[in-house]
Amino acid sequence: MPHGKTERFRPSDTLQVREFTVTLYARFAAHLDSILDGMEERGQLPAALDRRAIAIEPPRDASHGDMAINAAMVLAKPAKTNPRALAELLVAELEKLDEVESVAIAGPGFLNLTLTRATWEAELNAIQAAGEDFGRSDLGAGLRVNVEYVSANPTGPMHMGHCRGAVVGDALATLLAYTGHQVTREYYVNDAGGQVQVLGRSAHVRYREALGETVEVPEGLYPGDYLVPVGQALAKEFGDRYVGAPEAEWLALFRTRAVAAMMDMIRDDLALLGIHHDLFSSEAQLQAAGKPEEAEATLRARDLIYDGVLEKPKGQADEEWEPVELPLFRSTQFGDDQDRPIKKSDGTWTYFGADMAYHYQKAATADQLIDIWGADHAGTVKRITAAVAALTGGKVPLDVKLIQMVRLLRDGEPVKMSKRSGNFVTLAEVVQEVGKDVVRFTMLTRKPDAQMDFDFAKVVEASKDNPVFYVQYAHARISSLGRRAAETFGELPAVDLSHLGTDEIALVKAAANFPRIVESAAKNREPHRVAFYLYDLAAAFHAWWNMGNDDPAKRVIVAEAPEVSAARLYLGRAVGQIIRNGLMLMGVAALTEMT
RNA sequence: GCGCCCGUAGCUCAGCUGGAUAGAGCACUCGCCUUCUAAGCGAGCGGUCACUGGUUCGAAUCCAGUCGGGCGCACCA
């Protein structure tokens, strides 16, 4: 396998065999395991203790050293000893490790390790050697993960309500690919329900308009002028053939054409955000292929679907309520409020009935399913997770990630949106106004289950208040260092890391934490953690940089000291590499200069 | 009424699935700009982690309940 030239990172590219840098923390986990094994053999510990609660992590307070281990506290009770005694035994073993400078017992029984300087210098070299693969891992072990996100109804352009889920889903997919999962990015096209019928009728109105009629879009149809070109295309293709024709003659055709046009538009909108799905699955095709019937048969065989009558909804005055017998899924067995119909009384599938089959289909080629949904669909999570569990025998877990609402603000005032009037803020408008990178980064600066404000003024502000700018600025500064070093020195001397001081080593430690962040973000499926980490790393870098303001000898480029400059530049570039890697996971470009 | 999410500094939010003295930005106070990009920097002030119980060596984190806010409660999608 050719080494040397780094190959370009592609989000969905995970199958190649790669060599991964074994991370510092993974090494110590292995060290600790063998130490504990040895203690078991010598009878210092009972055999087969549960080690899962043992954590090796950086201490919150740097004065506690580089690494904290809670093993003595976790194991003391099952080992029927006290944390202190166990800690003493562990200290003796840990001190034998080459990478360990010293070990202290602190607090209720923490083992605080201080690592040797050589260890941190090696970490810095590891970052440089691994480049864009520093942080990449085989955590997922090739597990096939299907991430379904966006899946906006094909009835109009993308609006800002779709944006957050799109970005979070995309970043999550990238993150999973980077951590060794085999990822499929999927979009479910809801082209079979009543809404696309309405779309077809709306297109017919625009079709008549294109043929010269003066039309008014009737109440209940889609008024947006994005259907005008669709009508024009239909007019050009079919002439006036369907003007006075009964709906049955043209509706299916117009619906199909309109959906295709809407999907083209949506794909373009998504491309503006750098989002490209691997697979678009059609609900209509799913139904035509008889998939819902298959799913129904499977569930009926397990007595999870029965024909029954739903109870009258409580607390609502509804004279229209009539008891009807429908095929119902026993979602109450899984904690849902009521059993859910999979078909309507007219015999067509409910959304849930088709969606259940759709997930069944996805599960056939995946080990895990992830859905990114808006929080307004929270009420339907139980029924679908229950159905997937039943259909797959629990073998393919479904994780539904709910994304909370985004409130758009302009000058501190909420921007009003109304889908019905067609008056909504489109994704394309926002991307055009503030830029792809700002939109993506901002959407990832809040955990998904918290609501969020998106203020047009604040997100483009060039100041420290704005994390997008702050992180980009750090990267741009690092890029400018390279240019300036070339101007100042031409050729730099070989890098000698002994020129780095404790401030610099502290920065190495911050940068070396990146793989842990990536791993935890992937495990928890929370890409926002990368954004917060990058902000912290950028802050550490800026602080280092600013030391040069007070003391010129602490600047990165010191004209009189090329050896020192070379070492500091090497460190700066490593930090830049980490920022690039993190931004790449977020789908955000790393700027080489601020404009 | 029921379900899900949220409640952490005056404000906006983190808190790495149970760890040590709960963190960052803004705001406020004090001190710093003839710059390797001050598009800021350093220091300080500021908390009953909504409340009450429980679980254990140890809780902002897990469990139960209460209060407050958001979203949802069709055979819709």
XYZ file of C-alpha atoms (C1' of nucleotides) in Angstrom:
672
model
C 0.000 0.000 0.000
C 1.533 3.284 -1.066
C 2.491 5.502 1.786
C 3.747 9.017 1.848
C 1.332 10.975 -0.259
C -1.816 11.395 1.786
C -4.935 10.468 -0.040
C -7.965 12.639 0.035
C -10.545 11.921 2.653
C -13.932 10.923 1.352
C -16.759 10.744 3.840
C -18.251 7.463 2.744
C -14.920 5.822 2.212
C -14.314 3.378 5.006
C -13.642 0.010 3.554
C -10.011 0.350 2.713
C -7.539 -1.295 4.966
C -5.664 1.363 6.849
C -3.149 1.503 9.579
C -4.408 3.514 12.467
C -2.352 5.367 14.955
C -2.894 3.671 18.273
C -4.006 6.497 20.468
C -2.429 7.348 23.756
C -5.517 6.399 25.700
C -5.944 3.122 23.877
C -2.343 2.275 24.720
C -2.899 2.966 28.393
C -6.118 0.978 28.436
C -4.074 -1.948 27.140
C -1.318 -1.299 29.693
C -3.819 -1.258 32.507
C -5.461 -4.432 31.282
C -2.222 -6.346 31.335
C -1.355 -4.943 34.755
C -4.691 -6.122 36.112
C -4.188 -9.508 34.435
C -0.858 -9.822 36.184
C -2.386 -8.941 39.529
C -5.039 -11.571 39.021
C -2.392 -14.181 38.276
C -0.497 -13.308 41.410
C -3.656 -13.496 43.453
C -3.612 -9.792 44.257
C -7.040 -9.421 42.660
C -9.976 -11.815 42.375
C -10.440 -13.158 38.872
C -12.979 -11.865 36.377
C -13.767 -8.510 37.918
C -15.963 -6.263 35.821
C -13.629 -3.670 34.380
C -16.127 -1.778 32.281
C -16.519 1.079 34.731
C -12.811 1.832 34.660
C -12.101 5.154 32.985
C -8.837 6.630 31.818
C -9.290 10.297 31.102
C -7.591 13.639 31.223
C -8.228 15.265 34.596
C -10.240 18.431 34.546
C -7.529 20.195 36.507
C -4.121 20.189 34.825
C -2.417 20.249 38.229
C -3.583 16.666 38.657
C -1.278 15.507 35.927
C -1.925 14.204 32.436
C -4.136 11.231 32.984
C -6.462 10.067 35.717
C -7.460 6.469 36.378
C -10.336 5.533 38.656
C -9.573 1.792 38.735
C -8.748 1.618 42.429
C -12.094 3.143 43.400
C -14.088 1.054 40.969
C -12.438 -2.262 41.829
C -11.994 -1.851 45.569
C -15.433 -3.010 46.570
C -15.742 -6.117 44.382
C -12.140 -6.973 45.344
C -13.086 -6.590 48.993
C -10.289 -4.206 49.740
C -10.006 -0.446 50.103
C -9.150 1.949 47.283
C -5.972 3.097 48.946
C -4.455 -0.376 49.246
C -5.382 -1.226 45.682
C -4.004 2.074 44.474
C -0.648 1.364 46.089
C -0.376 -1.885 44.156
C -1.306 -0.194 40.906
C 1.143 2.638 41.402
C 4.012 0.192 41.648
C 3.043 -1.343 38.316
C 2.226 1.872 36.495
C 5.541 3.417 37.446
C 7.294 0.714 35.473
C 5.854 2.008 32.210
C 8.264 3.893 29.975
C 5.790 6.632 29.177
C 5.045 7.374 32.822
C 7.025 9.996 34.670
C 5.251 9.670 38.002
C 2.070 8.430 39.624
C 0.261 10.003 42.543
C -2.694 8.818 44.571
C -5.161 11.608 45.107
C -8.615 12.348 46.399
C -10.727 9.288 47.135
C -8.344 7.030 45.216
C -7.574 8.513 41.831
C -4.334 7.524 40.201
C -2.886 10.621 38.637
C -0.266 9.930 36.017
C 2.212 12.409 34.745
C 3.645 11.345 31.421
C 7.174 11.916 30.281
C 8.011 14.747 27.992
C 9.191 12.228 25.415
C 5.656 10.828 25.321
C 4.214 14.195 24.379
C 6.904 14.821 21.810
C 6.007 11.450 20.316
C 2.352 12.486 20.241
C 3.258 15.614 18.346
C 5.185 13.543 15.833
C 2.252 11.168 15.580
C -0.052 14.020 14.607
C 2.312 15.112 11.879
C 2.806 11.565 10.640
C -0.881 10.660 10.553
C -1.996 13.974 9.109
C -5.632 13.898 8.154
C -5.897 10.379 9.532
C -5.044 11.485 13.054
C -8.321 10.779 14.811
C -9.490 8.211 12.300
C -10.175 4.843 13.881
C -11.679 1.428 13.360
C -14.010 1.871 16.299
C -16.988 0.833 14.194
C -15.241 -2.311 12.943
C -16.943 -2.083 9.572
C -20.443 -2.098 11.051
C -22.981 -1.126 8.418
C -24.843 1.954 9.587
C -27.669 3.495 7.627
C -28.210 7.168 8.389
C -31.449 8.546 7.062
C -31.674 12.297 7.178
C -33.421 15.254 5.570
C -36.194 13.233 3.876
C -38.161 16.428 3.377
C -41.410 15.997 1.493
C -40.856 16.604 -2.232
C -43.394 19.384 -2.384
C -41.147 22.423 -2.472
C -37.680 23.766 -1.884
C -35.755 23.116 1.312
C -36.528 25.647 4.007
C -34.705 26.438 7.194
C -36.815 24.011 9.159
C -34.938 21.212 7.399
C -31.512 22.707 7.803
C -30.432 21.612 11.212
C -31.346 17.969 10.758
C -29.619 17.975 7.393
C -26.365 19.276 8.827
C -26.429 17.137 11.954
C -27.244 14.016 9.952
C -24.534 14.716 7.431
C -21.899 15.446 10.055
C -22.898 12.346 11.979
C -22.560 10.222 8.856
C -19.096 11.647 8.216
C -18.108 11.070 11.811
C -19.236 7.453 11.689
C -17.407 6.880 8.423
C -14.257 8.386 9.945
C -14.525 6.011 12.889
C -14.672 2.857 10.853
C -18.360 2.402 10.160
C -19.646 1.540 6.721
C -22.111 4.340 6.211
C -25.048 4.728 3.859
C -26.534 8.206 3.615
C -30.157 7.793 2.720
C -33.083 10.041 1.847
C -36.646 8.725 2.026
C -38.766 10.312 -0.675
C -42.374 10.553 0.458
C -43.833 10.428 -3.041
C -46.891 8.344 -2.282
C -49.116 10.276 0.086
C -51.820 12.867 -0.177
C -49.372 15.746 -0.211
C -47.869 14.763 -3.524
C -51.377 14.467 -4.984
C -51.847 18.065 -3.959
C -48.523 18.821 -5.585
C -49.738 17.240 -8.825
C -52.869 19.384 -8.789
C -50.817 22.463 -8.046
C -48.622 21.657 -11.029
C -51.737 21.361 -13.165
C -52.734 24.895 -12.213
C -49.320 26.163 -13.286
C -49.602 24.094 -16.452
C -52.825 25.879 -17.360
C -51.196 29.155 -16.487
C -48.319 28.365 -18.829
C -50.861 27.853 -21.599
C -52.174 31.370 -21.180
C -54.928 31.012 -18.611
C -55.112 33.533 -15.834
C -55.151 31.410 -12.746
C -55.412 31.794 -9.038
C -53.992 28.967 -6.985
C -56.942 27.565 -5.034
C -56.871 27.332 -1.264
C -55.189 24.137 -0.144
C -52.824 23.834 -3.094
C -49.168 24.866 -3.089
C -48.973 28.520 -4.072
C -45.200 28.779 -4.400
C -43.932 30.036 -7.742
C -41.297 27.302 -7.827
C -43.976 25.277 -9.621
C -44.151 27.764 -12.491
C -41.272 26.193 -14.438
C -42.780 22.759 -13.838
C -46.026 23.955 -15.412
C -44.119 25.435 -18.326
C -42.263 22.210 -18.956
C -45.508 20.245 -18.856
C -47.133 22.709 -21.261
C -44.246 22.395 -23.648
C -44.296 18.632 -23.532
C -48.033 17.960 -23.635
C -49.593 21.065 -25.146
C -53.200 21.598 -24.111
C -54.050 17.918 -24.008
C -54.803 17.841 -20.261
C -56.373 21.255 -19.809
C -59.981 20.171 -19.522
C -59.295 16.500 -18.991
C -60.546 14.673 -15.902
C -58.032 14.360 -13.095
C -57.725 10.607 -13.489
C -56.046 11.143 -16.858
C -53.279 13.408 -15.701
C -52.844 13.338 -11.938
C -50.403 10.440 -11.714
C -48.348 11.839 -14.553
C -48.254 15.380 -13.223
C -47.450 14.148 -9.745
C -44.528 12.098 -11.012
C -43.136 14.967 -13.058
C -43.582 17.449 -10.255
C -41.945 15.184 -7.678
C -38.982 14.650 -9.983
C -38.628 18.396 -10.431
C -38.905 18.997 -6.686
C -36.272 16.384 -5.969
C -33.920 18.002 -8.471
C -34.446 21.264 -6.661
C -33.917 19.685 -3.254
C -30.730 17.985 -4.430
C -29.471 21.355 -5.615
C -30.355 22.930 -2.275
C -28.555 20.173 -0.406
C -25.532 20.515 -2.646
C -25.264 24.119 -1.525
C -24.653 22.741 1.950
C -22.239 20.119 0.659
C -24.718 17.332 1.319
C -24.912 14.378 -1.051
C -26.898 11.261 -0.243
C -25.862 7.823 -1.414
C -29.390 6.602 -1.836
C -32.835 8.064 -2.469
C -35.583 5.598 -1.648
C -39.041 6.104 -3.085
C -42.083 5.374 -0.974
C -44.126 4.816 -4.123
C -41.698 2.189 -5.375
C -41.643 0.575 -1.964
C -45.403 0.226 -2.090
C -45.435 -0.914 -5.706
C -42.979 -3.651 -4.765
C -45.350 -4.935 -2.106
C -42.999 -4.273 0.794
C -45.704 -3.162 3.241
C -47.578 -6.412 2.645
C -44.415 -8.355 3.456
C -43.902 -6.459 6.670
C -47.540 -6.902 7.600
C -47.386 -10.652 7.021
C -44.262 -10.933 9.153
C -45.877 -9.097 12.026
C -49.198 -10.889 11.739
C -47.336 -14.175 12.040
C -46.156 -12.986 15.439
C -49.573 -11.709 16.408
C -48.282 -8.155 16.510
C -50.847 -6.979 14.008
C -54.562 -7.612 14.476
C -57.780 -6.168 13.102
C -59.366 -3.980 15.705
C -61.110 -0.743 16.497
C -59.303 2.230 17.964
C -60.657 3.871 21.064
C -62.201 7.251 20.771
C -59.586 9.943 21.460
C -59.958 11.402 24.929
C -60.461 15.008 25.751
C -61.546 16.005 22.281
C -65.007 16.953 21.176
C -65.332 15.111 17.914
C -68.748 14.423 16.471
C -67.111 12.942 13.401
C -65.661 10.033 15.330
C -66.833 6.696 14.028
C -65.515 3.312 15.088
C -63.827 1.570 12.158
C -62.038 -1.732 12.085
C -58.439 -1.357 10.909
C -55.277 -3.458 10.928
C -53.460 -2.316 14.060
C -49.894 -2.783 15.227
C -49.606 -3.652 18.909
C -47.326 -0.770 19.781
C -48.865 -0.595 23.265
C -46.788 -3.682 24.025
C -43.775 -1.415 23.573
C -44.940 1.493 25.683
C -46.963 3.435 23.140
C -50.255 5.074 24.142
C -52.353 3.170 21.685
C -52.045 0.612 18.939
C -51.352 2.201 15.577
C -53.146 1.567 12.292
C -51.034 0.514 9.326
C -53.850 1.078 6.810
C -56.550 3.680 6.407
C -60.203 2.827 6.009
C -59.883 3.345 2.256
C -57.408 0.485 2.161
C -54.294 2.543 1.440
C -51.281 2.439 3.735
C -50.856 4.931 6.494
C -47.572 6.759 6.722
C -46.619 4.440 9.545
C -47.584 1.336 7.602
C -45.272 2.265 4.749
C -42.554 3.590 7.013
C -42.465 0.340 8.939
C -41.869 -1.496 5.669
C -39.273 1.052 4.655
C -37.289 0.439 7.828
C -37.639 -3.301 7.286
C -36.097 -2.794 3.870
C -33.243 -0.682 5.244
C -32.566 -3.225 7.973
C -31.954 -5.909 5.366
C -28.642 -4.313 4.414
C -27.603 -2.631 7.652
C -26.455 -3.553 11.136
C -27.744 -0.343 12.681
C -30.275 2.256 11.632
C -30.222 5.917 12.528
C -33.043 8.326 11.695
C -32.668 12.063 12.048
C -36.090 13.579 12.665
C -37.490 16.918 13.644
C -38.691 17.066 17.221
C -42.248 17.533 15.994
C -42.264 13.826 15.154
C -41.345 12.777 18.673
C -44.733 11.160 19.158
C -44.047 8.558 16.496
C -40.704 7.288 17.772
C -42.090 4.534 19.961
C -44.190 2.897 17.278
C -41.406 2.795 14.697
C -38.683 1.583 17.061
C -41.114 -1.049 18.276
C -41.927 -2.108 14.724
C -38.247 -2.314 13.781
C -37.462 -4.335 16.891
C -40.288 -6.731 16.027
C -39.422 -7.001 12.337
C -35.720 -7.613 12.889
C -36.020 -9.711 16.002
C -34.104 -6.985 17.824
C -31.029 -7.589 15.674
C -30.960 -4.211 13.976
C -31.352 -1.395 16.475
C -32.962 1.834 15.359
C -31.781 5.038 16.962
C -34.039 7.995 16.270
C -32.261 11.291 16.829
C -34.650 14.138 17.429
C -33.490 17.569 16.395
C -35.074 20.513 18.143
C -36.419 23.578 16.387
C -34.362 26.483 15.141
C -35.722 29.957 15.647
C -34.590 32.411 12.995
C -33.785 35.886 14.231
C -33.044 39.030 12.329
C -32.055 42.049 14.385
C -33.174 40.133 17.427
C -36.702 39.736 16.064
C -38.080 36.307 15.156
C -38.525 35.789 11.413
C -42.083 34.729 10.720
C -42.589 31.677 8.583
C -45.776 30.203 7.247
C -45.727 27.204 4.983
C -49.326 27.649 3.972
C -48.804 31.038 2.388
C -45.579 29.871 0.820
C -43.812 32.507 2.855
C -40.864 30.652 4.288
C -37.176 31.300 4.486
C -35.511 28.901 2.109
C -32.279 27.151 2.817
C -30.811 28.476 -0.406
C -31.465 32.068 0.632
C -29.757 31.603 3.958
C -26.756 29.804 2.493
C -26.453 32.550 -0.074
C -26.587 35.216 2.607
C -24.209 33.815 5.236
C -22.355 31.001 3.502
C -22.252 27.236 3.753
C -19.537 27.063 6.379
C -21.282 29.454 8.722
C -24.565 27.588 8.417
C -22.984 24.202 9.009
C -20.783 25.246 11.892
C -23.564 27.178 13.604
C -25.955 24.245 13.372
C -23.390 22.160 15.219
C -22.773 24.576 18.071
C -25.634 23.339 20.157
C -26.494 19.859 21.292
C -29.305 18.606 19.074
C -31.846 18.194 21.848
C -31.653 21.838 22.816
C -33.557 24.504 20.968
C -31.529 27.023 19.127
C -31.606 30.569 17.833
C -30.034 31.416 14.498
C -29.377 35.114 14.368
C -28.360 36.370 10.941
C -26.331 39.198 12.416
C -24.470 37.146 15.001
C -23.443 34.225 12.831
C -21.485 36.410 10.421
C -19.943 38.621 13.074
C -16.164 38.622 12.910
C -15.353 38.462 16.596
C -14.514 36.095 19.361
C -18.203 35.771 20.221
C -18.620 33.847 17.034
C -17.133 30.353 17.222
C -17.121 29.952 13.445
C -14.916 32.939 13.028
C -12.764 32.126 16.032
C -11.874 28.648 14.807
C -11.369 29.764 11.207
C -9.168 32.582 12.398
C -6.927 30.189 14.315
C -6.462 28.117 11.192
C -5.783 31.175 9.077
C -3.168 32.387 11.545
C -1.415 29.029 11.378
C -1.445 29.172 7.595
C 0.059 32.644 7.673
C 2.848 31.320 9.894
C 3.968 29.000 7.147
C 4.046 31.830 4.640
C 5.888 34.128 7.020
C 8.430 31.472 7.950
C 9.229 30.978 4.293
C 9.752 34.721 3.867
C 11.884 35.011 6.979
C 14.073 31.967 6.717
C 13.645 30.416 3.327
C 14.844 26.981 4.378
C 14.215 26.048 8.024
C 16.593 23.924 10.087
C 15.571 20.400 11.080
C 12.945 20.244 13.797
C 14.317 19.735 17.293
C 11.485 19.454 19.777
C 13.709 20.166 22.768
C 13.123 23.814 21.914
C 9.518 23.592 23.008
C 8.650 24.894 26.465
C 5.907 23.870 28.865
C 3.399 26.233 27.237
C 3.982 24.473 23.964
C 3.707 21.004 25.471
C 0.384 22.045 27.000
C -0.831 22.830 23.507
C 0.367 19.425 22.305
C -1.742 17.846 25.032
C -4.815 19.755 23.896
C -4.267 18.721 20.282
C -3.578 15.111 21.214
C -6.983 14.899 22.859
C -8.688 15.036 19.466
C -9.020 11.263 18.928
C -10.797 10.915 22.257
C -13.264 13.619 21.280
C -13.905 11.990 17.925
C -14.447 8.654 19.584
C -16.878 9.990 22.172
C -18.731 12.027 19.566
C -19.120 8.927 17.401
C -20.132 6.649 20.272
C -22.705 9.101 21.515
C -23.650 10.152 18.010
C -23.220 13.794 18.902
C -21.216 15.640 16.258
C -21.540 18.916 18.145
C -18.819 17.743 20.487
C -16.297 18.241 17.723
C -17.379 21.861 17.330
C -16.968 22.626 21.019
C -13.608 20.909 21.103
C -12.386 22.955 18.141
C -13.420 26.129 19.882
C -11.405 25.131 22.967
C -8.406 24.149 20.879
C -8.591 27.418 18.958
C -8.729 29.289 22.265
C -5.611 27.469 23.472
C -3.856 28.295 20.234
C -4.840 31.971 20.313
C -3.623 32.228 23.917
C -0.270 30.755 22.889
C -0.049 33.093 19.932
C -0.854 36.089 22.073
C 2.022 35.424 24.407
C 4.107 36.889 21.645
C 2.383 40.218 22.125
C 3.930 40.749 25.524
C 7.178 38.961 24.910
C 8.616 38.960 21.382
C 10.849 36.030 22.320
C 7.685 33.912 22.612
C 6.529 34.554 19.094
C 6.368 31.595 16.801
C 8.617 33.178 14.219
C 11.682 34.678 15.870
C 14.054 35.868 13.184
C 17.161 35.434 15.335
C 16.251 31.902 16.389
C 15.510 29.657 13.416
C 15.766 26.434 15.448
C 13.176 27.628 17.958
C 10.982 28.894 15.151
C 11.160 25.554 13.358
C 9.997 23.682 16.446
C 7.178 26.115 17.138
C 6.064 26.114 13.540
C 5.997 22.332 13.652
C 3.685 22.528 16.647
C 1.534 25.184 15.003
C 1.122 23.059 11.928
C 0.075 20.101 14.047
C -2.623 22.233 15.667
C -3.673 23.386 12.211
C -3.918 19.769 11.126
C -6.236 18.965 14.023
C -8.417 21.965 13.264
C -8.601 20.880 9.632
C -9.506 17.337 10.618
C -12.230 18.580 12.905
C -13.634 20.992 10.358
C -13.585 18.259 7.750
C -15.771 16.143 10.048
C -18.173 19.046 10.268
C -18.091 19.626 6.517
C -16.641 23.082 6.980
C -13.793 24.457 4.889
C -10.593 25.460 6.671
C -9.599 28.953 5.551
C -5.978 29.787 4.895
C -6.598 33.487 5.249
C -9.386 35.702 6.484
C -10.884 37.914 3.839
C -55.145 15.006 30.427
C -50.980 11.807 28.161
C -45.972 11.209 25.815
C -41.054 13.135 24.527
C -37.231 17.056 25.192
C -35.288 20.966 28.189
C -34.314 23.703 33.162
C -26.476 24.889 35.057
C -23.373 32.429 36.537
C -27.483 38.552 35.117
C -27.587 36.593 29.393
C -26.169 32.535 25.577
C -24.490 27.734 26.393
C -20.641 23.382 27.479
C -20.002 19.640 31.032
C -16.406 13.756 27.508
C -23.042 8.409 29.868
C -21.233 8.572 38.112
C -15.577 11.397 39.799
C -11.608 15.600 42.575
C -12.564 22.887 44.064
C -19.095 22.727 38.264
C -16.487 25.431 33.066
C -16.427 28.982 28.510
C -18.188 33.416 25.861
C -21.048 37.941 26.611
C -22.106 41.679 30.370
C -19.641 44.138 34.718
C -14.656 45.863 37.382
C -9.243 46.611 36.944
C -4.783 46.556 33.885
C -2.876 46.419 28.732
C -2.738 48.457 21.612
C 3.733 52.717 17.117
C 0.681 44.553 16.163
C 4.792 37.478 13.947
C -3.205 39.912 11.908
C -5.557 43.903 18.807
C -10.965 41.046 13.751
C -7.820 41.814 20.733
C -4.997 40.088 25.553
C -4.423 39.244 31.009
C -6.779 39.304 35.830
C -11.157 39.729 38.889
C -16.469 39.430 40.107
C -20.407 36.071 39.545
C -23.682 29.274 41.008
C -28.589 26.164 46.632
C -26.684 22.811 38.790
C -35.431 24.519 39.128
C -37.301 21.982 43.821
C -37.927 17.526 47.148
C -36.694 12.689 48.225
C -33.938 8.123 46.788
C -29.727 4.884 44.866
C -23.593 4.719 46.645
C -17.378 5.450 48.473
C -19.078 9.852 45.292
C -24.853 12.773 41.755
C -25.413 18.664 37.566
C -25.203 13.540 35.523
C -28.981 7.653 37.380
C -34.388 6.730 39.665
C -39.294 8.751 41.618
C -42.275 12.932 42.424
C -43.322 18.411 42.145
C -42.880 23.179 39.568
C -41.683 25.938 35.010
C -40.794 26.195 29.382
C -40.947 23.824 24.322
C -42.829 20.104 20.890
C -46.336 16.478 19.804
C -50.804 13.806 20.803
C -55.616 11.890 13.082
C -56.892 6.702 9.406
C -52.092 13.656 8.354
C -47.017 13.416 6.622
